[in-house]
PDB file of C-alpha atoms and ligand atoms in Angstrom:
ATOM      1  CA  MET A  22     105.968  36.078  18.733  1.00 98.00           C
ATOM      2  CA  LYS A  23     105.369  37.826  15.402  1.00 98.00           C
ATOM      3  CA  ILE A  24     102.148  39.543  14.188  1.00 98.00           C
ATOM      4  CA  ILE A  25     101.080  38.739  10.624  1.00 98.00           C
ATOM      5  CA  SER A  26      99.025  41.580   9.151  1.00 98.00           C
ATOM      6  CA  GLY A  27      96.029  39.995   7.406  1.00 98.00           C
ATOM      7  CA  PRO A  28      94.851  42.066   4.421  1.00 98.00           C
ATOM      8  CA  ALA A  29      91.457  42.638   6.062  1.00 98.00           C
ATOM      9  CA  SER A  30      92.949  44.006   9.375  1.00 98.00           C
ATOM     10  CA  LYS A  31      96.219  45.694   8.393  1.00 98.00           C
ATOM     11  CA  PRO A  32      95.940  48.890  10.552  1.00 98.00           C
ATOM     12  CA  LEU A  33      94.716  46.907  13.563  1.00 98.00           C
ATOM     13  CA  ALA A  34      97.539  44.379  13.197  1.00 98.00           C
ATOM     14  CA  GLU A  35     100.090  47.171  12.957  1.00 98.00           C
ATOM     15  CA  ALA A  36      98.630  48.818  16.069  1.00 98.00           C
ATOM     16  CA  ILE A  37      98.872  45.468  17.960  1.00 98.00           C
ATOM     17  CA  SER A  38     102.445  45.099  16.816  1.00 98.00           C
ATOM     18  CA  ALA A  39     103.269  48.579  18.101  1.00 98.00           C
ATOM     19  CA  GLN A  40     101.549  47.984  21.448  1.00 98.00           C
ATOM     20  CA  THR A  41     102.983  44.525  22.112  1.00 98.00           C
ATOM     21  CA  GLY A  42     106.409  45.173  20.632  1.00 98.00           C
ATOM     22  CA  TYR A  43     106.076  41.955  18.616  1.00 98.00           C
ATOM     23  CA  PRO A  44     107.488  42.453  15.094  1.00 98.00           C
ATOM     24  CA  ASN A  45     105.017  42.886  12.262  1.00 98.00           C
ATOM     25  CA  VAL A  46     105.105  40.606   9.255  1.00 98.00           C
ATOM     26  CA  PRO A  47     103.447  42.350   6.218  1.00 98.00           C
ATOM     27  CA  VAL A  48     101.439  40.310   3.803  1.00 98.00           C
ATOM     28  CA  ALA A  49     101.383  40.810   0.013  1.00 98.00           C
ATOM     29  CA  ALA A  50      97.882  40.176  -1.209  1.00 97.00           C
ATOM     30  CA  LYS A  51      96.157  40.333  -4.560  1.00 96.00           C
ATOM     31  CA  VAL A  52      93.125  38.964  -6.372  1.00 94.00           C
ATOM     32  CA  PHE A  53      93.722  37.333  -9.710  1.00 96.00           C
ATOM     33  CA  PRO A  54      91.610  38.451 -12.702  1.00 97.00           C
ATOM     34  CA  ASP A  55      89.423  35.386 -12.267  1.00 96.00           C
ATOM     35  CA  GLY A  56      88.662  36.336  -8.631  1.00 93.00           C
ATOM     36  CA  GLU A  57      90.969  33.928  -6.834  1.00 95.00           C
ATOM     37  CA  SER A  58      92.929  35.178  -3.796  1.00 95.00           C
ATOM     38  CA  TYR A  59      96.753  35.163  -3.412  1.00 97.00           C
ATOM     39  CA  VAL A  60      98.702  35.941  -0.264  1.00 98.00           C
ATOM     40  CA  ARG A  61     102.463  35.844   0.496  1.00 98.00           C
ATOM     41  CA  LEU A  62     104.082  36.416   3.937  1.00 98.00           C
ATOM     42  CA  ASP A  63     106.668  39.146   3.391  1.00 97.00           C
ATOM     43  CA  GLY A  64     108.932  38.185   6.324  1.00 97.00           C
ATOM     44  CA  ASP A  65     110.641  35.337   8.132  1.00 97.00           C
ATOM     45  CA  VAL A  66     108.514  33.367  10.637  1.00 98.00           C
ATOM     46  CA  LYS A  67     110.783  30.269  10.957  1.00 98.00           C
ATOM     47  CA  GLY A  68     110.745  29.028  14.553  1.00 98.00           C
ATOM     48  CA  GLU A  69     108.435  31.901  15.688  1.00 97.00           C
ATOM     49  CA  ASP A  70     105.026  31.645  17.226  1.00 98.00           C
ATOM     50  CA  VAL A  71     102.732  33.866  15.122  1.00 98.00           C
ATOM     51  CA  ALA A  72      99.419  35.606  15.528  1.00 98.00           C
ATOM     52  CA  ILE A  73      97.591  36.183  12.243  1.00 98.00           C
ATOM     53  CA  VAL A  74      95.208  39.131  12.546  1.00 98.00           C
ATOM     54  CA  GLN A  75      92.418  38.835  10.028  1.00 98.00           C
ATOM     55  CA  THR A  76      88.793  39.865  10.468  1.00 98.00           C
ATOM     56  CA  THR A  77      86.213  38.065   8.380  1.00 98.00           C
ATOM     57  CA  CYS A  78      83.519  40.720   8.119  1.00 97.00           C
ATOM     58  CA  PRO A  79      81.521  41.657   5.058  1.00 96.00           C
ATOM     59  CA  PRO A  80      82.037  42.393   2.260  1.00 93.00           C
ATOM     60  CA  ALA A  81      83.762  39.137   1.134  1.00 93.00           C
ATOM     61  CA  GLN A  82      83.574  37.064   4.325  1.00 95.00           C
ATOM     62  CA  ASP A  83      84.310  33.936   2.359  1.00 96.00           C
ATOM     63  CA  GLY A  84      87.358  35.458   0.612  1.00 96.00           C
ATOM     64  CA  ARG A  85      88.684  36.735   3.896  1.00 97.00           C
ATOM     65  CA  LEU A  86      88.241  33.334   5.548  1.00 96.00           C
ATOM     66  CA  LEU A  87      90.136  31.754   2.704  1.00 96.00           C
ATOM     67  CA  GLN A  88      92.921  34.374   2.960  1.00 97.00           C
ATOM     68  CA  LEU A  89      93.172  33.437   6.653  1.00 97.00           C
ATOM     69  CA  ALA A  90      93.470  29.810   5.687  1.00 96.00           C
ATOM     70  CA  PHE A  91      96.146  30.572   3.096  1.00 97.00           C
ATOM     71  CA  MET A  92      98.152  32.642   5.600  1.00 97.00           C
ATOM     72  CA  ALA A  93      98.002  29.870   8.201  1.00 97.00           C
ATOM     73  CA  ASP A  94      99.175  27.336   5.618  1.00 96.00           C
ATOM     74  CA  ALA A  95     101.986  29.650   4.473  1.00 97.00           C
ATOM     75  CA  ALA A  96     103.095  30.248   8.077  1.00 97.00           C
ATOM     76  CA  LYS A  97     103.228  26.509   8.796  1.00 96.00           C
ATOM     77  CA  ARG A  98     105.126  25.778   5.581  1.00 97.00           C
ATOM     78  CA  ALA A  99     107.612  28.548   6.479  1.00 98.00           C
ATOM     79  CA  GLY A 100     108.343  26.781   9.729  1.00 97.00           C
ATOM     80  CA  ALA A 101     106.293  28.896  12.196  1.00 98.00           C
ATOM     81  CA  GLY A 102     105.748  27.448  15.677  1.00 97.00           C
ATOM     82  CA  LYS A 103     102.322  27.909  17.219  1.00 97.00           C
ATOM     83  CA  VAL A 104      99.778  29.722  15.003  1.00 97.00           C
ATOM     84  CA  THR A 105      97.112  31.829  16.720  1.00 98.00           C
ATOM     85  CA  ALA A 106      94.308  33.101  14.515  1.00 98.00           C
ATOM     86  CA  VAL A 107      93.091  36.473  15.778  1.00 98.00           C
ATOM     87  CA  VAL A 108      89.692  36.910  14.107  1.00 98.00           C
ATOM     88  CA  PRO A 109      88.024  40.035  15.584  1.00 98.00           C
ATOM     89  CA  TYR A 110      84.736  39.408  13.704  1.00 98.00           C
ATOM     90  CA  LEU A 111      84.168  35.722  13.152  1.00 97.00           C
ATOM     91  CA  ALA A 112      81.892  35.124  10.120  1.00 96.00           C
ATOM     92  CA  TYR A 113      79.196  32.489  10.454  1.00 95.00           C
ATOM     93  CA  ALA A 114      79.330  32.541  14.286  1.00 93.00           C
ATOM     94  CA  ARG A 115      75.556  33.098  14.365  1.00 88.00           C
ATOM     95  CA  GLN A 116      74.799  29.775  12.688  1.00 91.00           C
ATOM     96  CA  ASP A 117      76.025  27.739  15.651  1.00 88.00           C
ATOM     97  CA  LYS A 118      73.140  25.183  15.603  1.00 90.00           C
ATOM     98  CA  MET A 119      70.526  23.778  13.277  1.00 91.00           C
ATOM     99  CA  PHE A 120      67.599  26.171  13.727  1.00 90.00           C
ATOM    100  CA  LEU A 121      65.565  24.480  10.990  1.00 92.00           C
ATOM    101  CA  SER A 122      65.771  20.914   9.587  1.00 91.00           C
ATOM    102  CA  GLY A 123      67.976  20.678   6.522  1.00 94.00           C
ATOM    103  CA  GLU A 124      70.451  23.268   7.725  1.00 93.00           C
ATOM    104  CA  GLY A 125      74.129  22.708   8.498  1.00 92.00           C
ATOM    105  CA  ILE A 126      76.141  24.277  11.331  1.00 93.00           C
ATOM    106  CA  SER A 127      78.184  26.837   9.445  1.00 94.00           C
ATOM    107  CA  VAL A 128      80.504  27.856  12.257  1.00 94.00           C
ATOM    108  CA  GLU A 129      81.461  24.216  12.785  1.00 95.00           C
ATOM    109  CA  THR A 130      82.430  23.904   9.093  1.00 96.00           C
ATOM    110  CA  VAL A 131      84.630  26.999   9.512  1.00 95.00           C
ATOM    111  CA  ALA A 132      86.107  25.603  12.713  1.00 95.00           C
ATOM    112  CA  ARG A 133      86.987  22.276  11.109  1.00 95.00           C
ATOM    113  CA  MET A 134      88.545  24.036   8.139  1.00 93.00           C
ATOM    114  CA  LEU A 135      90.823  26.114  10.387  1.00 93.00           C
ATOM    115  CA  GLY A 136      91.664  23.055  12.435  1.00 92.00           C
ATOM    116  CA  ALA A 137      92.716  21.086   9.363  1.00 92.00           C
ATOM    117  CA  LEU A 138      95.278  23.834   8.542  1.00 88.00           C
ATOM    118  CA  GLY A 139      97.094  23.363  11.829  1.00 88.00           C
ATOM    119  CA  ILE A 140      95.888  26.506  13.588  1.00 95.00           C
ATOM    120  CA  ASP A 141      96.672  26.006  17.258  1.00 96.00           C
ATOM    121  CA  ASN A 142      94.522  28.701  18.943  1.00 96.00           C
ATOM    122  CA  MET A 143      91.878  31.258  18.070  1.00 98.00           C
ATOM    123  CA  LEU A 144      91.057  34.558  19.648  1.00 98.00           C
ATOM    124  CA  THR A 145      87.898  36.368  18.655  1.00 98.00           C
ATOM    125  CA  VAL A 146      85.974  39.290  20.124  1.00 98.00           C
ATOM    126  CA  ASN A 147      82.455  39.221  21.488  1.00 97.00           C
ATOM    127  CA  ILE A 148      81.385  36.145  19.592  1.00 96.00           C
ATOM    128  CA  HIS A 149      77.610  36.115  19.230  1.00 89.00           C
ATOM    129  CA  SER A 150      77.268  32.888  21.184  1.00 85.00           C
ATOM    130  CA  GLU A 151      79.947  31.320  23.285  1.00 90.00           C
ATOM    131  CA  ALA A 152      78.477  27.925  22.335  1.00 89.00           C
ATOM    132  CA  ALA A 153      80.150  28.367  18.943  1.00 92.00           C
ATOM    133  CA  LEU A 154      83.578  28.169  20.618  1.00 95.00           C
ATOM    134  CA  SER A 155      82.941  24.542  21.523  1.00 93.00           C
ATOM    135  CA  LYS A 156      82.821  23.660  17.819  1.00 92.00           C
ATOM    136  CA  PHE A 157      86.529  24.395  17.391  1.00 95.00           C
ATOM    137  CA  PRO A 158      88.966  21.425  17.495  1.00 95.00           C
ATOM    138  CA  PHE A 159      91.586  23.612  19.222  1.00 96.00           C
ATOM    139  CA  PRO A 160      91.347  26.178  22.077  1.00 97.00           C
ATOM    140  CA  ALA A 161      89.175  29.075  21.025  1.00 97.00           C
ATOM    141  CA  LYS A 162      88.520  32.126  23.173  1.00 97.00           C
ATOM    142  CA  THR A 163      86.452  35.275  23.047  1.00 98.00           C
ATOM    143  CA  ALA A 164      87.360  38.557  24.649  1.00 98.00           C
ATOM    144  CA  SER A 165      84.971  41.388  25.377  1.00 98.00           C
ATOM    145  CA  ALA A 166      85.302  44.940  23.962  1.00 98.00           C
ATOM    146  CA  ILE A 167      82.224  46.233  25.837  1.00 98.00           C
ATOM    147  CA  PRO A 168      84.249  47.977  28.625  1.00 98.00           C
ATOM    148  CA  PHE A 169      86.187  49.868  25.908  1.00 98.00           C
ATOM    149  CA  LEU A 170      82.936  50.987  24.237  1.00 98.00           C
ATOM    150  CA  ALA A 171      81.504  52.117  27.562  1.00 98.00           C
ATOM    151  CA  GLN A 172      84.715  53.996  28.378  1.00 98.00           C
ATOM    152  CA  TYR A 173      84.320  55.914  25.078  1.00 98.00           C
ATOM    153  CA  PHE A 174      81.086  57.364  26.456  1.00 98.00           C
ATOM    154  CA  VAL A 175      82.581  58.036  29.870  1.00 98.00           C
ATOM    155  CA  ASP A 176      85.330  59.991  28.144  1.00 98.00           C
ATOM    156  CA  LYS A 177      82.693  62.000  26.288  1.00 97.00           C
ATOM    157  CA  GLY A 178      81.043  62.949  29.588  1.00 97.00           C
ATOM    158  CA  TYR A 179      78.187  60.409  29.673  1.00 98.00           C
ATOM    159  CA  LYS A 180      79.028  58.729  33.004  1.00 96.00           C
ATOM    160  CA  LYS A 181      75.864  57.345  34.597  1.00 97.00           C
ATOM    161  CA  ALA A 182      74.230  56.854  31.186  1.00 98.00           C
ATOM    162  CA  TYR A 183      71.613  54.015  31.067  1.00 98.00           C
ATOM    163  CA  ALA A 184      73.033  50.858  29.478  1.00 98.00           C
ATOM    164  CA  LEU A 185      70.341  49.123  27.445  1.00 98.00           C
ATOM    165  CA  SER A 186      70.432  45.765  25.782  1.00 97.00           C
ATOM    166  CA  PRO A 187      67.974  45.319  22.873  1.00 95.00           C
ATOM    167  CA  ASP A 188      67.070  41.820  24.047  1.00 93.00           C
ATOM    168  CA  LYS A 189      67.113  39.859  27.296  1.00 92.00           C
ATOM    169  CA  GLY A 190      69.663  37.283  26.051  1.00 90.00           C
ATOM    170  CA  ALA A 191      72.245  40.074  25.620  1.00 91.00           C
ATOM    171  CA  MET A 192      71.674  41.579  29.072  1.00 95.00           C
ATOM    172  CA  TYR A 193      75.213  40.501  30.020  1.00 96.00           C
ATOM    173  CA  ILE A 194      76.390  43.218  27.585  1.00 97.00           C
ATOM    174  CA  ALA A 195      74.386  45.932  29.367  1.00 98.00           C
ATOM    175  CA  TYR A 196      75.732  44.691  32.756  1.00 98.00           C
ATOM    176  CA  GLU A 197      79.292  44.845  31.492  1.00 98.00           C
ATOM    177  CA  ALA A 198      78.817  48.410  30.253  1.00 98.00           C
ATOM    178  CA  GLN A 199      77.088  49.359  33.499  1.00 98.00           C
ATOM    179  CA  GLN A 200      80.318  48.401  35.408  1.00 98.00           C
ATOM    180  CA  VAL A 201      82.090  51.220  33.605  1.00 98.00           C
ATOM    181  CA  LEU A 202      79.228  53.696  33.161  1.00 98.00           C
ATOM    182  CA  GLY A 203      77.965  53.429  36.738  1.00 98.00           C
ATOM    183  CA  GLY A 204      74.241  54.066  35.874  1.00 97.00           C
ATOM    184  CA  ASN A 205      71.239  51.814  35.448  1.00 97.00           C
ATOM    185  CA  ALA A 206      70.914  48.879  33.087  1.00 97.00           C
ATOM    186  CA  GLY A 207      67.975  47.153  31.410  1.00 96.00           C
ATOM    187  CA  HIS A 208      66.740  45.383  28.358  1.00 96.00           C
ATOM    188  CA  LEU A 209      63.987  45.343  25.771  1.00 95.00           C
ATOM    189  CA  ASP A 210      62.327  42.088  24.764  1.00 90.00           C
ATOM    190  CA  LYS A 211      62.832  40.858  21.196  1.00 83.00           C
ATOM    191  CA  THR A 212      61.465  37.856  19.352  1.00 82.00           C
ATOM    192  CA  ARG A 213      62.454  36.742  15.846  1.00 79.00           C
ATOM    193  CA  ASP A 214      60.475  34.725  13.302  1.00 80.00           C
ATOM    194  CA  ARG A 215      63.010  32.158  12.089  1.00 76.00           C
ATOM    195  CA  TYR A 216      61.381  31.902   8.647  1.00 81.00           C
ATOM    196  CA  THR A 217      60.878  35.590   7.796  1.00 83.00           C
ATOM    197  CA  GLY A 218      63.569  37.034  10.060  1.00 77.00           C
ATOM    198  CA  GLN A 219      60.952  39.608  11.219  1.00 81.00           C
ATOM    199  CA  THR A 220      61.571  40.838  14.801  1.00 79.00           C
ATOM    200  CA  THR A 221      59.172  42.240  17.382  1.00 86.00           C
ATOM    201  CA  GLN A 222      60.394  44.456  20.251  1.00 90.00           C
ATOM    202  CA  THR A 223      58.708  45.722  23.422  1.00 89.00           C
ATOM    203  CA  GLY A 224      59.902  47.904  26.281  1.00 87.00           C
ATOM    204  CA  ARG A 225      57.553  46.882  29.095  1.00 84.00           C
ATOM    205  CA  GLY A 226      58.370  48.387  32.492  1.00 84.00           C
ATOM    206  CA  LEU A 227      61.392  50.323  31.354  1.00 92.00           C
ATOM    207  CA  ASP A 228      61.996  53.654  33.079  1.00 93.00           C
ATOM    208  CA  VAL A 229      64.218  55.784  30.876  1.00 96.00           C
ATOM    209  CA  LYS A 230      62.332  59.102  30.996  1.00 96.00           C
ATOM    210  CA  ASP A 231      64.675  62.089  30.596  1.00 97.00           C
ATOM    211  CA  GLN A 232      67.704  59.759  30.624  1.00 97.00           C
ATOM    212  CA  THR A 233      70.689  59.389  28.316  1.00 98.00           C
ATOM    213  CA  VAL A 234      70.485  55.858  26.993  1.00 98.00           C
ATOM    214  CA  ILE A 235      73.167  53.849  25.161  1.00 98.00           C
ATOM    215  CA  ILE A 236      71.822  50.830  23.269  1.00 98.00           C
ATOM    216  CA  LEU A 237      74.583  48.221  23.256  1.00 98.00           C
ATOM    217  CA  ASP A 238      74.726  45.172  21.056  1.00 97.00           C
ATOM    218  CA  ASP A 239      77.334  42.751  19.757  1.00 96.00           C
ATOM    219  CA  ILE A 240      76.405  43.294  16.090  1.00 96.00           C
ATOM    220  CA  ILE A 241      74.534  45.897  14.144  1.00 97.00           C
ATOM    221  CA  SER A 242      73.687  44.435  10.767  1.00 96.00           C
ATOM    222  CA  THR A 243      70.672  45.866   8.995  1.00 95.00           C
ATOM    223  CA  GLY A 244      70.109  48.268  11.834  1.00 96.00           C
ATOM    224  CA  GLY A 245      66.492  47.049  12.347  1.00 93.00           C
ATOM    225  CA  THR A 246      67.066  46.150  15.985  1.00 94.00           C
ATOM    226  CA  ILE A 247      68.526  49.556  16.864  1.00 97.00           C
ATOM    227  CA  VAL A 248      65.930  51.512  14.894  1.00 97.00           C
ATOM    228  CA  GLY A 249      63.159  49.604  16.684  1.00 95.00           C
ATOM    229  CA  ALA A 250      64.816  50.131  20.055  1.00 96.00           C
ATOM    230  CA  ALA A 251      65.313  53.845  19.429  1.00 97.00           C
ATOM    231  CA  LYS A 252      61.665  54.315  18.572  1.00 96.00           C
ATOM    232  CA  ILE A 253      60.574  52.647  21.821  1.00 96.00           C
ATOM    233  CA  LEU A 254      63.058  54.722  23.806  1.00 97.00           C
ATOM    234  CA  LYS A 255      61.759  57.913  22.303  1.00 96.00           C
ATOM    235  CA  GLU A 256      58.204  56.938  23.086  1.00 95.00           C
ATOM    236  CA  LEU A 257      59.246  56.267  26.644  1.00 95.00           C
ATOM    237  CA  GLY A 258      60.691  59.794  26.880  1.00 96.00           C
ATOM    238  CA  ALA A 259      64.470  59.158  26.778  1.00 97.00           C
ATOM    239  CA  ALA A 260      66.351  62.492  26.487  1.00 98.00           C
ATOM    240  CA  HIS A 261      69.307  61.289  24.389  1.00 98.00           C
ATOM    241  CA  VAL A 262      69.871  57.937  22.602  1.00 98.00           C
ATOM    242  CA  PHE A 263      73.245  56.611  21.439  1.00 98.00           C
ATOM    243  CA  THR A 264      74.218  53.228  20.174  1.00 98.00           C
ATOM    244  CA  ALA A 265      77.420  51.163  20.473  1.00 98.00           C
ATOM    245  CA  CYS A 266      78.310  47.760  19.123  1.00 98.00           C
ATOM    246  CA  VAL A 267      81.381  45.644  18.798  1.00 98.00           C
ATOM    247  CA  HIS A 268      80.821  44.647  15.150  1.00 98.00           C
ATOM    248  CA  PRO A 269      79.393  47.537  13.083  1.00 98.00           C
ATOM    249  CA  LEU A 270      78.475  45.649   9.940  1.00 98.00           C
ATOM    250  CA  LEU A 271      75.967  48.399   9.078  1.00 98.00           C
ATOM    251  CA  ILE A 272      74.769  46.815   5.868  1.00 97.00           C
ATOM    252  CA  GLY A 273      73.348  49.130   3.150  1.00 97.00           C
ATOM    253  CA  ASP A 274      71.786  52.277   4.564  1.00 98.00           C
ATOM    254  CA  ALA A 275      71.635  50.944   8.156  1.00 98.00           C
ATOM    255  CA  ALA A 276      73.651  53.894   9.574  1.00 98.00           C
ATOM    256  CA  LYS A 277      71.365  56.466   7.944  1.00 98.00           C
ATOM    257  CA  ARG A 278      68.217  54.714   9.171  1.00 98.00           C
ATOM    258  CA  ILE A 279      69.627  54.562  12.724  1.00 98.00           C
ATOM    259  CA  LEU A 280      70.559  58.274  12.693  1.00 98.00           C
ATOM    260  CA  ASP A 281      67.160  59.135  11.115  1.00 98.00           C
ATOM    261  CA  ALA A 282      65.484  57.323  14.033  1.00 97.00           C
ATOM    262  CA  GLY A 283      66.988  59.858  16.381  1.00 97.00           C
ATOM    263  CA  VAL A 284      70.137  58.077  17.514  1.00 98.00           C
ATOM    264  CA  GLU A 285      72.744  60.755  18.148  1.00 98.00           C
ATOM    265  CA  GLU A 286      75.887  58.712  17.472  1.00 98.00           C
ATOM    266  CA  ILE A 287      76.915  55.211  16.298  1.00 98.00           C
ATOM    267  CA  VAL A 288      80.081  53.803  17.863  1.00 98.00           C
ATOM    268  CA  GLY A 289      81.745  50.553  16.807  1.00 98.00           C
ATOM    269  CA  THR A 290      85.153  48.952  16.899  1.00 98.00           C
ATOM    270  CA  ASP A 291      87.646  48.192  14.209  1.00 98.00           C
ATOM    271  CA  SER A 292      86.602  44.578  14.076  1.00 98.00           C
ATOM    272  CA  VAL A 293      84.717  45.913  11.043  1.00 98.00           C
ATOM    273  CA  PRO A 294      86.833  48.768   9.666  1.00 97.00           C
ATOM    274  CA  GLY A 295      84.744  51.788   8.563  1.00 96.00           C
ATOM    275  CA  PRO A 296      83.531  55.252   9.443  1.00 97.00           C
ATOM    276  CA  TYR A 297      82.038  54.093  12.761  1.00 98.00           C
ATOM    277  CA  SER A 298      85.088  52.142  13.985  1.00 98.00           C
ATOM    278  CA  LYS A 299      85.803  54.693  16.729  1.00 98.00           C
ATOM    279  CA  VAL A 300      87.174  52.291  19.343  1.00 98.00           C
ATOM    280  CA  SER A 301      90.318  50.222  18.548  1.00 98.00           C
ATOM    281  CA  LEU A 302      90.584  46.627  19.650  1.00 98.00           C
ATOM    282  CA  ALA A 303      94.388  46.888  19.724  1.00 98.00           C
ATOM    283  CA  PRO A 304      94.666  47.302  23.539  1.00 98.00           C
ATOM    284  CA  LEU A 305      92.259  44.363  24.210  1.00 98.00           C
ATOM    285  CA  ILE A 306      93.957  42.005  21.756  1.00 98.00           C
ATOM    286  CA  SER A 307      97.467  43.103  22.753  1.00 98.00           C
ATOM    287  CA  LYS A 308      96.724  42.318  26.364  1.00 98.00           C
ATOM    288  CA  GLN A 309      95.324  38.923  25.417  1.00 97.00           C
ATOM    289  CA  LEU A 310      98.347  38.010  23.291  1.00 97.00           C
ATOM    290  CA  LYS A 311     100.821  39.235  25.919  1.00 95.00           C
ATOM    291  CA  GLY A 312      98.988  37.214  28.615  1.00 89.00           C
ATOM    292  CA  ALA A 313      98.881  34.071  26.512  1.00 85.00           C
ATOM    293  CA  ASN A 314     102.544  34.406  25.570  1.00 76.00           C
ATOM    294  CA  GLN A 315     103.680  34.840  29.181  1.00 76.00           C
ATOM    295  CA  SER A 316     101.706  31.848  30.453  1.00 71.00           C
ATOM    296  CA  ALA A 317     102.936  29.600  27.573  1.00 66.00           C
TER     297      ALA A 317
HETATM  298  C1  R5P B 406      71.154  39.289  17.348  1.00 55.03           C
HETATM  299  O1  R5P B 406      70.748  38.528  18.221  1.00 55.03           O
HETATM  300  C2  R5P B 406      72.298  40.209  17.495  1.00 55.03           C
HETATM  301  O2  R5P B 406      72.730  40.352  18.804  1.00 55.03           O
HETATM  302  C3  R5P B 406      71.970  41.562  16.891  1.00 55.03           C
HETATM  303  O3  R5P B 406      70.948  42.151  17.687  1.00 55.03           O
HETATM  304  C4  R5P B 406      71.514  41.453  15.470  1.00 55.03           C
HETATM  305  O4  R5P B 406      72.395  40.712  14.723  1.00 55.03           O
HETATM  306  C5  R5P B 406      71.308  42.814  14.872  1.00 55.03           C
HETATM  307  O5  R5P B 406      70.809  42.639  13.614  1.00 55.03           O
HETATM  308  P1  R5P B 406      70.085  43.817  12.853  1.00 55.03           P
HETATM  309  O6  R5P B 406      71.019  45.035  12.887  1.00 55.03           O
HETATM  310  O7  R5P B 406      69.917  43.323  11.460  1.00 55.03           O
HETATM  311  O8  R5P B 406      68.774  44.118  13.495  1.00 55.03           O
END
């Protein structure tokens, strides 16, 4: 197998290549003056199975998706064998059903587009809803980075910290972290108005007084969920509040608002490269690729 370094995930792809021992294929990428993307695989993939590592996070989700499509097409034309798309953050995964009449199912459109290019498998990380995986016309899998995020806090001396999910539906995340942290786990309750996007959070019955609490989520976007959760935790008497997420989108001044709300540290992964990508996905993805290659 060879690892193709998508322009959006070059350092991660190189780390995966180093950890798996699979050779790295660099990609030459540019944007034409009119805004169109260009990619060229700078290495031989003839007869090789390949994994294309390309996250599709903001900014430029659409451009990054198209770069992934172009790389898959280029790999197939160059005679590659099986093509695995490794997409740490999968754009449009949250629109996995029609919430309101007149909408489409964006993730299904993405899935069909990738299928049409001859992609054979996809690996993503903590997809927002596993239901989205069923929209893909080829095997699509999600792996969890939550144990790695929890281990970050154990390494910093926060074993036994309280693992908190900001809503009941994501309680599985708190439970996964609890396995590593070894403390208590719980959740807030959150409801969202589908028209305004406005959310309401409550912390009924939560006992976090004098505790160190880590709020864990799959995505931090505007930061509203974490800011609201931090306020509730402070009111309930939590001693220290941290937050960790797999996909630190942190749009606009989200990080500042979270820190201003009393959260002591923001920890994310390199699914979204940036100042808060403190945990690398390379070990998780390397293990998945090695496992898939051995069982093929
Ligand atoms: C929603 O269900 C997700 O799990 C996250 O909680 C959400 O995307 C976070 O968004 P924001 O940071 O804008 O509150």
